mmCIF file of C-alpha atoms and ligand atoms in Angstrom:
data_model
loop_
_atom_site.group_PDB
_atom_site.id
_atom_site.type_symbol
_atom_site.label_atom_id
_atom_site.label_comp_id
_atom_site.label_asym_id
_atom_site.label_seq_id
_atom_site.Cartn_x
_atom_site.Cartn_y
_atom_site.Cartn_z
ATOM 1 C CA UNK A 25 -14.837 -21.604 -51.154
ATOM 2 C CA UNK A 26 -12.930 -21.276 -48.179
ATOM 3 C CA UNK A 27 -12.856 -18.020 -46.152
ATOM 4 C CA UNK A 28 -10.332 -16.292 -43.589
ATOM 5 C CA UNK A 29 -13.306 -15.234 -41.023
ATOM 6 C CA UNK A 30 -11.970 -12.690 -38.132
ATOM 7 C CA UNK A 31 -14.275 -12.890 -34.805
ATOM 8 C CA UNK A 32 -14.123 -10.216 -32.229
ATOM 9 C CA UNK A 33 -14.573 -11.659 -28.688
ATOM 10 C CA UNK A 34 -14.523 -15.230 -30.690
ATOM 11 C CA UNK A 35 -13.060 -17.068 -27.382
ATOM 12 C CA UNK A 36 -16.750 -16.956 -25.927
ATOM 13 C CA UNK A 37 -20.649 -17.286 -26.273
ATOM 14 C CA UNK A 38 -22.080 -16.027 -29.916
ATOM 15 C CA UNK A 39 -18.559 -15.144 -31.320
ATOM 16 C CA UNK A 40 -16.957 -18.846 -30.651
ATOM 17 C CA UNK A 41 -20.549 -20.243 -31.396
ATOM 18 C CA UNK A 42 -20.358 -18.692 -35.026
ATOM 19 C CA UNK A 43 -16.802 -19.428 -35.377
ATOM 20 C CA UNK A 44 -17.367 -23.336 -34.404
ATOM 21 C CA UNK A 45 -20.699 -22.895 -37.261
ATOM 22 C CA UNK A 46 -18.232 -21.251 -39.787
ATOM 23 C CA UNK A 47 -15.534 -23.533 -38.910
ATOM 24 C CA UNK A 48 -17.717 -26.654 -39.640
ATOM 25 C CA UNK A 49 -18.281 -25.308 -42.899
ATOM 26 C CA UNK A 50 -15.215 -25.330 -43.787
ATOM 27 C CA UNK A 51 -13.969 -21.695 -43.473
ATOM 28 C CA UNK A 52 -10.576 -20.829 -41.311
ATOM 29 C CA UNK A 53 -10.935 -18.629 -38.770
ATOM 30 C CA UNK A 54 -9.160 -16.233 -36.207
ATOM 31 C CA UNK A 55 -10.416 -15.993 -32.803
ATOM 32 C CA UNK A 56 -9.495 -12.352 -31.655
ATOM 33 C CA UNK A 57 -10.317 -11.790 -27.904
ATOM 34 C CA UNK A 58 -8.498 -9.314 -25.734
ATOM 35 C CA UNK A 59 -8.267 -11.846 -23.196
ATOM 36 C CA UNK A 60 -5.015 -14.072 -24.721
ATOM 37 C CA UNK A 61 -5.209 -17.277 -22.987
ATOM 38 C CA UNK A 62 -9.582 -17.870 -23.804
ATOM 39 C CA UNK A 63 -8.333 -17.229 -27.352
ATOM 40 C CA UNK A 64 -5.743 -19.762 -27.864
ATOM 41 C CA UNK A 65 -7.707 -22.334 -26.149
ATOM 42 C CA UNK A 66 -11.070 -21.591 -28.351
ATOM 43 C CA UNK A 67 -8.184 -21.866 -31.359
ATOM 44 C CA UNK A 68 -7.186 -24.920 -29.919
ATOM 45 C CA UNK A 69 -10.576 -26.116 -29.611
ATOM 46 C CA UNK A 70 -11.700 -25.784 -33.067
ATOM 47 C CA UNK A 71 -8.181 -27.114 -34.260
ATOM 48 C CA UNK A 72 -8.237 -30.648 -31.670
ATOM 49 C CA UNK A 73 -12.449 -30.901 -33.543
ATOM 50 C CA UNK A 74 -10.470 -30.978 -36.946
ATOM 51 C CA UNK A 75 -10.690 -27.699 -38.470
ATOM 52 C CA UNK A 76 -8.746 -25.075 -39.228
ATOM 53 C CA UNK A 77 -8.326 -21.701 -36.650
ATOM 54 C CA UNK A 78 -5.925 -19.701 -35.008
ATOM 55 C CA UNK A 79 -5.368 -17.120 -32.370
ATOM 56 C CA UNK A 80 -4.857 -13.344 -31.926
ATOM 57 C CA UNK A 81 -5.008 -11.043 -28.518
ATOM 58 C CA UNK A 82 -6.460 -7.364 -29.275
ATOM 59 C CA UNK A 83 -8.547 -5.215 -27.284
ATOM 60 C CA UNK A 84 -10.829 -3.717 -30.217
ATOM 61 C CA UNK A 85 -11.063 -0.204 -28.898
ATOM 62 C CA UNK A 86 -7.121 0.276 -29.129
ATOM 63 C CA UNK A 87 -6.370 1.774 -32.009
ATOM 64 C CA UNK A 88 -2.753 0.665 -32.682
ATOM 65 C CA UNK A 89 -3.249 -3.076 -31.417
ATOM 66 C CA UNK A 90 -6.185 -2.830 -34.364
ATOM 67 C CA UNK A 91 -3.710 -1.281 -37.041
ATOM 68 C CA UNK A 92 -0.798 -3.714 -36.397
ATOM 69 C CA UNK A 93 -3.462 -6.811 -36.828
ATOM 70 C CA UNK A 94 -2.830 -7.183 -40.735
ATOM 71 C CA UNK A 95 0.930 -7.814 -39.886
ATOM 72 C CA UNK A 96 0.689 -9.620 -36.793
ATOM 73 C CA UNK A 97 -1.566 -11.895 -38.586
ATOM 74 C CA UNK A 98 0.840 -12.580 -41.559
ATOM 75 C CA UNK A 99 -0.560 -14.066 -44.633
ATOM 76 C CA UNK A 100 -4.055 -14.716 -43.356
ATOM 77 C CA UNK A 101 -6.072 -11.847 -45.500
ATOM 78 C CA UNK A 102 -8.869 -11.507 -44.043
ATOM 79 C CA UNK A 103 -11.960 -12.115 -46.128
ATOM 80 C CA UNK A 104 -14.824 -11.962 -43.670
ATOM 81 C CA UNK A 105 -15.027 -9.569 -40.422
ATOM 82 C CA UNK A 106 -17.511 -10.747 -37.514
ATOM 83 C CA UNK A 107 -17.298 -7.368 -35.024
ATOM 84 C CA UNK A 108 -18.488 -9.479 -32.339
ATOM 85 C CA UNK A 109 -16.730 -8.330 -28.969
ATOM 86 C CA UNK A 110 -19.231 -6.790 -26.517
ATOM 87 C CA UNK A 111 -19.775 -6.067 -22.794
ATOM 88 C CA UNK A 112 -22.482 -5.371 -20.750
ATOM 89 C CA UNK A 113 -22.919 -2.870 -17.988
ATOM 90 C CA UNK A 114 -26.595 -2.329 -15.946
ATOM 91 C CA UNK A 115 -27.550 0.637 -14.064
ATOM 92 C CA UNK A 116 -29.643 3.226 -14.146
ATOM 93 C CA UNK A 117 -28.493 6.770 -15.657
ATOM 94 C CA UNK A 118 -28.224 8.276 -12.430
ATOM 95 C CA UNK A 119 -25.739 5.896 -11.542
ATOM 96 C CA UNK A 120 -23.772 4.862 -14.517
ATOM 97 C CA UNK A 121 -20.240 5.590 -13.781
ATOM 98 C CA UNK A 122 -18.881 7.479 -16.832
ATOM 99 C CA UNK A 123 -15.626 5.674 -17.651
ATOM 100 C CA UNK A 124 -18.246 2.513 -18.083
ATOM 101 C CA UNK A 125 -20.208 4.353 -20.255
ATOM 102 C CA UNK A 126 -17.405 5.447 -22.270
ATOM 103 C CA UNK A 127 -15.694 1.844 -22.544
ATOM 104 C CA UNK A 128 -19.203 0.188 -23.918
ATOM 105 C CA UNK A 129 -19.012 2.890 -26.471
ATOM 106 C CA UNK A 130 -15.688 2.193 -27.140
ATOM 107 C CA UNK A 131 -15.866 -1.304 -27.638
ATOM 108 C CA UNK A 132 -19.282 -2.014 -29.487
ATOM 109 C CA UNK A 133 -18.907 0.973 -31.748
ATOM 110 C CA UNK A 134 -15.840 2.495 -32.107
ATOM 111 C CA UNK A 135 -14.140 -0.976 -32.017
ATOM 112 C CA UNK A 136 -16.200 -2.541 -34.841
ATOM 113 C CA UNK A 137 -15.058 1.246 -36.883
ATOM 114 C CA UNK A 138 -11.516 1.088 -36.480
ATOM 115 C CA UNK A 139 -11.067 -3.013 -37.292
ATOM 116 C CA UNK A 140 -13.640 -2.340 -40.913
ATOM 117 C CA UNK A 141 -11.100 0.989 -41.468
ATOM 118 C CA UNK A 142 -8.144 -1.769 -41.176
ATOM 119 C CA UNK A 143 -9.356 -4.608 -42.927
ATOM 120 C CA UNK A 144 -11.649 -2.861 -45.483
ATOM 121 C CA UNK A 145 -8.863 -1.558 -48.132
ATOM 122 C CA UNK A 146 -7.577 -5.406 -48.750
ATOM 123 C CA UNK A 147 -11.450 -6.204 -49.164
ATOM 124 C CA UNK A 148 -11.760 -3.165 -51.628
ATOM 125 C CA UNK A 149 -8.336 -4.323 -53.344
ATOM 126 C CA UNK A 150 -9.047 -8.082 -53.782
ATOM 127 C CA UNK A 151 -12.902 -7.141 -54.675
ATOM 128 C CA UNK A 152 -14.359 -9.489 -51.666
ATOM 129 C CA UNK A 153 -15.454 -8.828 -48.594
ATOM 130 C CA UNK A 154 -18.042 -9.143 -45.958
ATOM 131 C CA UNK A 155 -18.436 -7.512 -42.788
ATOM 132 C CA UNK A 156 -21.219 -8.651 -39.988
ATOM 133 C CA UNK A 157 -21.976 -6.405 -36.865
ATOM 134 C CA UNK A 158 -23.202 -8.579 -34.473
ATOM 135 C CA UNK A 159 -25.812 -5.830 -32.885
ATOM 136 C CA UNK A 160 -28.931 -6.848 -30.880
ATOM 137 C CA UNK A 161 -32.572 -6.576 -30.145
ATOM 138 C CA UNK A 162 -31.323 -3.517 -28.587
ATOM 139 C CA UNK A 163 -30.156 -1.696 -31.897
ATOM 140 C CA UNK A 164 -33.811 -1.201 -32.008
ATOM 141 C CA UNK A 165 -35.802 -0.880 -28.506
ATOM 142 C CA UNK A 166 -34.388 -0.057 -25.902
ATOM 143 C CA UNK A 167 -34.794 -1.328 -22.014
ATOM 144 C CA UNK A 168 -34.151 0.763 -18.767
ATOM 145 C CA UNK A 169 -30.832 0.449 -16.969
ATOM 146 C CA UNK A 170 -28.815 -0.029 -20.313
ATOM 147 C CA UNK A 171 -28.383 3.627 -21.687
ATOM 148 C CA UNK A 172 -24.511 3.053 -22.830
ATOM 149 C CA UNK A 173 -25.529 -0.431 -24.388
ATOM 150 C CA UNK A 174 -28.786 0.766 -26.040
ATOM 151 C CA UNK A 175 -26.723 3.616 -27.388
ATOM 152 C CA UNK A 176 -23.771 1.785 -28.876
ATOM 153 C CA UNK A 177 -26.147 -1.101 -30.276
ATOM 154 C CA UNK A 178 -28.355 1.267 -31.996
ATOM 155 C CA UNK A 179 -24.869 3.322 -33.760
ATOM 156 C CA UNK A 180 -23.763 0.219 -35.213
ATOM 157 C CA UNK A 181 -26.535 0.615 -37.309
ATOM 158 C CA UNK A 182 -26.018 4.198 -38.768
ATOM 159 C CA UNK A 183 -22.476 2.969 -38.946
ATOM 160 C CA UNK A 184 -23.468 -0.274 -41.090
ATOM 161 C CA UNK A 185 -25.979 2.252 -43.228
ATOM 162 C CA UNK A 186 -23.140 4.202 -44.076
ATOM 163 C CA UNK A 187 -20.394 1.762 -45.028
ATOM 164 C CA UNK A 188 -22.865 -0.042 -46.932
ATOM 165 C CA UNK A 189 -22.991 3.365 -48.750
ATOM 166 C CA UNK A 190 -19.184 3.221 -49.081
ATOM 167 C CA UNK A 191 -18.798 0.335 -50.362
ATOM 168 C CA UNK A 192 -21.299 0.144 -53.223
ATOM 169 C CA UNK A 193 -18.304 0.072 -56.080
ATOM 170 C CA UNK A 194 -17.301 -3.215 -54.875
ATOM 171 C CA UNK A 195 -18.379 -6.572 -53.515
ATOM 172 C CA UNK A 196 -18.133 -5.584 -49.756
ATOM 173 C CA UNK A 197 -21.025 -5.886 -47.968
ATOM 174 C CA UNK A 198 -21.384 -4.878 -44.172
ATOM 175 C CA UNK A 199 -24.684 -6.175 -42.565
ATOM 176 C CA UNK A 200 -26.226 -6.359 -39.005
ATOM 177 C CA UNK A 201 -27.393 -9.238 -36.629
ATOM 178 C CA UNK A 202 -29.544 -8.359 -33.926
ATOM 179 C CA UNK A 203 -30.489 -10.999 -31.773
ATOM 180 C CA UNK A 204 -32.854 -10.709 -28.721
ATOM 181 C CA UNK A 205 -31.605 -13.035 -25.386
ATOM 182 C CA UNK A 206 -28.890 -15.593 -26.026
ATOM 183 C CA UNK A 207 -27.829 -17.668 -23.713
ATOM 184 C CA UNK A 208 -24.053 -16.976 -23.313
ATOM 185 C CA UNK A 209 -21.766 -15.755 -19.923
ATOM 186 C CA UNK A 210 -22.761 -12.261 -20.970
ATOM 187 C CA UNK A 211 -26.513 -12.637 -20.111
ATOM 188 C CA UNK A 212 -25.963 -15.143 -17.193
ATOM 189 C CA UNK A 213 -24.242 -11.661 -15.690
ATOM 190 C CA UNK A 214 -26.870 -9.979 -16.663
ATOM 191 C CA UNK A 215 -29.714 -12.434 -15.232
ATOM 192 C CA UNK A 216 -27.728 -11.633 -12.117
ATOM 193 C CA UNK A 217 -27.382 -8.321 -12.089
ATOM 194 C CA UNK A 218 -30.980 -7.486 -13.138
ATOM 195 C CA UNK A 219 -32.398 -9.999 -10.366
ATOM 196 C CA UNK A 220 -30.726 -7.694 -7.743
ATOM 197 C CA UNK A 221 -31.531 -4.430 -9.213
ATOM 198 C CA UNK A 222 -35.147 -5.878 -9.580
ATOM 199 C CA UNK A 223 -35.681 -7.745 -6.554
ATOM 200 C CA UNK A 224 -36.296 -10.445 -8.174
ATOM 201 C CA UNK A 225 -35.341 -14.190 -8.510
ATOM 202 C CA UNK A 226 -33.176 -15.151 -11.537
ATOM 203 C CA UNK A 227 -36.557 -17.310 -12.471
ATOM 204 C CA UNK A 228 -38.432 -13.925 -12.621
ATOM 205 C CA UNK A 229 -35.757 -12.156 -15.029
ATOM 206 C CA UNK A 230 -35.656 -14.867 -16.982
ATOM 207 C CA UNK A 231 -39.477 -15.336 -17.475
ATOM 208 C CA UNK A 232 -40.859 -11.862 -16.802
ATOM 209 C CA UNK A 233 -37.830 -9.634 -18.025
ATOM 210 C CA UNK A 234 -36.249 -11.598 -20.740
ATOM 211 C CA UNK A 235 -38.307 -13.306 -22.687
ATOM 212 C CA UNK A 236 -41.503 -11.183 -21.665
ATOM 213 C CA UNK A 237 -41.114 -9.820 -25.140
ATOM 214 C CA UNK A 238 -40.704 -12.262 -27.178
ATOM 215 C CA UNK A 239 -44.096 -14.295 -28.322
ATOM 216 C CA UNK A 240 -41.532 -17.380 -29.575
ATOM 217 C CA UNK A 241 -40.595 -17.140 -25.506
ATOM 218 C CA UNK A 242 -37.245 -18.481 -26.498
ATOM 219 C CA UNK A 243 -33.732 -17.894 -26.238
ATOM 220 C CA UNK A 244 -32.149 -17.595 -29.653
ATOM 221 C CA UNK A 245 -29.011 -20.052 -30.444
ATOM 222 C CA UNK A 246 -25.777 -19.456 -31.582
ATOM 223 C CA UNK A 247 -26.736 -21.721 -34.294
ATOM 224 C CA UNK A 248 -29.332 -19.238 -35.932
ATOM 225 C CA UNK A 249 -27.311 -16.675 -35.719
ATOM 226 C CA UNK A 250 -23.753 -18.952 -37.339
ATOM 227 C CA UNK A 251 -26.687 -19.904 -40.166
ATOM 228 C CA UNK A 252 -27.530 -16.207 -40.408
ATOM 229 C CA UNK A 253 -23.486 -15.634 -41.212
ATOM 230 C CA UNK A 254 -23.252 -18.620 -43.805
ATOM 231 C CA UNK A 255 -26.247 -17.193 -45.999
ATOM 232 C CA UNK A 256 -24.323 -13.136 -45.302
ATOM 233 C CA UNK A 257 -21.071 -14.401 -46.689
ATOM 234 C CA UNK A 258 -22.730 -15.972 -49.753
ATOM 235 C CA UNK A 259 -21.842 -14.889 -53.249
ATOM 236 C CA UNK A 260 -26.073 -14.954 -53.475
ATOM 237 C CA UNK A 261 -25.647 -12.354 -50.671
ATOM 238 C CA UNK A 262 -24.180 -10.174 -52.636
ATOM 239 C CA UNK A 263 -26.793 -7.604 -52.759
ATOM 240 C CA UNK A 264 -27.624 -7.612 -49.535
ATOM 241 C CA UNK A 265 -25.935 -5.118 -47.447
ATOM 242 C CA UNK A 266 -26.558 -1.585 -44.927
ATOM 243 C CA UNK A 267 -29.236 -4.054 -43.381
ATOM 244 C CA UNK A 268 -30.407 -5.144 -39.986
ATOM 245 C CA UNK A 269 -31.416 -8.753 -39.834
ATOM 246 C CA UNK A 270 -33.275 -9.379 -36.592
ATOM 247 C CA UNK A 271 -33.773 -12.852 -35.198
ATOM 248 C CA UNK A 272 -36.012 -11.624 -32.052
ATOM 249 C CA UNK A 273 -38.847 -14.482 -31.655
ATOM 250 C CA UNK A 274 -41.265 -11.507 -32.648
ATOM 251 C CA UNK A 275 -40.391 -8.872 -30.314
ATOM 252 C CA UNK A 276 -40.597 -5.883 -32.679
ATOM 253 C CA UNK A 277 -43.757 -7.122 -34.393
ATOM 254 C CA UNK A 278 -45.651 -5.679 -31.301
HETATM 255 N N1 NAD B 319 -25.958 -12.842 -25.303
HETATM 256 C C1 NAD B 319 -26.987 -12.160 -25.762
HETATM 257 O O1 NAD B 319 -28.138 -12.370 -25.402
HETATM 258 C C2 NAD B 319 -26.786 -11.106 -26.796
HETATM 259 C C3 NAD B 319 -27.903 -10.595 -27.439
HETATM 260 C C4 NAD B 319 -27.738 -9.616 -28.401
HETATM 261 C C5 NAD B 319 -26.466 -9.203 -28.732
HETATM 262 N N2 NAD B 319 -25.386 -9.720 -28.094
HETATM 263 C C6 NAD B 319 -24.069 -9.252 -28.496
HETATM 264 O O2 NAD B 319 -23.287 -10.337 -28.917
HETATM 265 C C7 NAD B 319 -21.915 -10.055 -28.676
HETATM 266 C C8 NAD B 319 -21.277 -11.198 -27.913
HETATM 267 O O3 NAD B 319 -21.930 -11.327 -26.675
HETATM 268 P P1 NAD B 319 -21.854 -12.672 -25.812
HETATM 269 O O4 NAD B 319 -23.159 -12.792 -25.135
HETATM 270 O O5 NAD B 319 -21.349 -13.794 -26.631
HETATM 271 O O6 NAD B 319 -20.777 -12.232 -24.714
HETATM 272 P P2 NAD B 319 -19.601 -13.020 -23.970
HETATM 273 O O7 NAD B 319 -19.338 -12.259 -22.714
HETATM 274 O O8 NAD B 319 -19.893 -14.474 -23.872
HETATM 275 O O9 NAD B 319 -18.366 -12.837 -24.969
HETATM 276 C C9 NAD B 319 -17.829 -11.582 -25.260
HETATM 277 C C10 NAD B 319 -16.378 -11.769 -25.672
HETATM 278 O O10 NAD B 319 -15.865 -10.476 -26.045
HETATM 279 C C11 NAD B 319 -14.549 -10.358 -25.512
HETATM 280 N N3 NAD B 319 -14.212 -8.949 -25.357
HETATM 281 C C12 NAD B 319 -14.720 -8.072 -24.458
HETATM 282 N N4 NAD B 319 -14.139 -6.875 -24.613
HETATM 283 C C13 NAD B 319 -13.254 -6.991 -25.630
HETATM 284 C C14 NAD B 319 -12.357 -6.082 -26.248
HETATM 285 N N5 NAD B 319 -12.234 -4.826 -25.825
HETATM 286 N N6 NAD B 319 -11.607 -6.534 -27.282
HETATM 287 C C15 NAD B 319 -11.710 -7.816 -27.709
HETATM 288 N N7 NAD B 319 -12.543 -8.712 -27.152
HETATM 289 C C16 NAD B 319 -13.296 -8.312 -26.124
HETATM 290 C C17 NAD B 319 -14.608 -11.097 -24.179
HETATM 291 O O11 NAD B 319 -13.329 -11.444 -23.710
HETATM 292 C C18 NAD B 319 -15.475 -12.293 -24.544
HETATM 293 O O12 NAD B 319 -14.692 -13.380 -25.009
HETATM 294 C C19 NAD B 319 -21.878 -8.702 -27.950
HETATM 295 O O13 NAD B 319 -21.619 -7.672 -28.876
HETATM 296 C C20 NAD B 319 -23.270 -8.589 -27.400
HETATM 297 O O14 NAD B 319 -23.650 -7.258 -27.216
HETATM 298 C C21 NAD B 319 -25.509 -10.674 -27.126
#
């Protein structure tokens, strides 16, 4: 069966990597990004490869641009919700200026609320749904420097909990992937940024930071994580859902 799969921040690293997986597979899907131009071209990507995609510009924390998506998107119902879009921002408490801290809560929390509040009653009414939070290794440890991220990442799971609670007369799920290190433009910031607040070389983040914690010592791949999607939206995962499926090379088995 083919799906109408939305992707939040779809024009780059895990949210185009699991819209190429879901693509391949034969599902259509909209690349949302706030930034307009990344979008059309990851669209245009996925349509020159031979599937099926298309684009749409919203910044996920605005609450009309979210509310006007089921129009703007005309008669693509959305079947499957990937809240995807996610920033980073690294400093210590002391330091974090609070406008940042307020926009990472705004976009990898209150985003991924209002877009399941828009999309969820057409789930509800056509009896089929599924909606993956793409959390992280951080919706369950934490790591210093990253209050705001640690923070949103570990609400999307009380938030996941209690849709999954919501939505037990129907055949909506809402389920959580939380990946440790990926390698996307997001973390090669962060490899950066942590080097310099560290005083260390991006070798040393990368070894002794990153994957430090993880006895697999590996980065996870977009394509575990697009597999992880294809078994979510599965009529045999119907019965799965208000869960937190970690693919973390170990990390919380210490
Ligand atoms: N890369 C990792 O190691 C890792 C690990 C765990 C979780 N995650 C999570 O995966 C998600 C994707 O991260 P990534 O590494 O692919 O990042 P990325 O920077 O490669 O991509 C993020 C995308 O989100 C878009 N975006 C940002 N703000 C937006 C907004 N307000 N509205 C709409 N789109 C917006 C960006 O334009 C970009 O295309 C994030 O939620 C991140 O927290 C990443």
């Amino acid at each position: 069966m083919s799906l109408n799969v939305f992707v939040t921040g779809g024009a780059s690293g895990i949210g185009y990597g699991i819209a190429e997986y879901l693509a391949k597979d034969g599902h259509h899907i909209v690349v949302a990004d706030i930034n307009p131009t990344a979008a059309k071209s990851a669209a245009q990507q996925l349509t020159d490869a031979g599937y099926s995609a298309q684009a749409v510009d919203v910044d996920v924390c605005n609450a009309e641009q979210v509310a006007a998506l089921p129009s703007r998107l005309g008669g693509t119902k959305v079947d499957v919700l990937v809240n995807n879009a996610g920033v980073q921002h690294v400093a210590r408490i002391e330091d974090f200026p609070a406008e940042k801290w307020q926009q990472l809560i705004n976009i990898m929390l209150v985003g991924p609320a209002l877009l399941t509040q828009t999309f969820l009653p057409d789930m509800r009414s056509r009896n089929f749904g599924r909606i993956i939070n793409i959390g992280s290794i951080h919706s369950l440890v934490a790591s210093p420097f990253k209050s705001a991220y640690v923070a949103a990442k570990h609400g999307l799971l009380g938030f996941a909990k209690t849709v999954a609670l919501e939505t037990g007369d129907c055949n909506v799920t809402i389920n959580t992937l939380c990946p440790a290190y990926v390698k996307t433009p997001l973390v090669e910031k962060q490899i950066a940024a942590q080097a310099k607040e560290n005083n260390l070389t991006e070798e040393q983040v990368v070894n002794e930071i990153m994957l430090q914690p993880m006895p697999k010592k590996a980065f996870i791949s977009v394509e575990e994580l697009g597999a992880t999607a294809q078994f979510l939206i599965s009529e045999h995962a119907r019965n799965i859902t208000g869960q937190t499926m970690v693919l973390d090379g170990g990390w919380v088995a210490r």
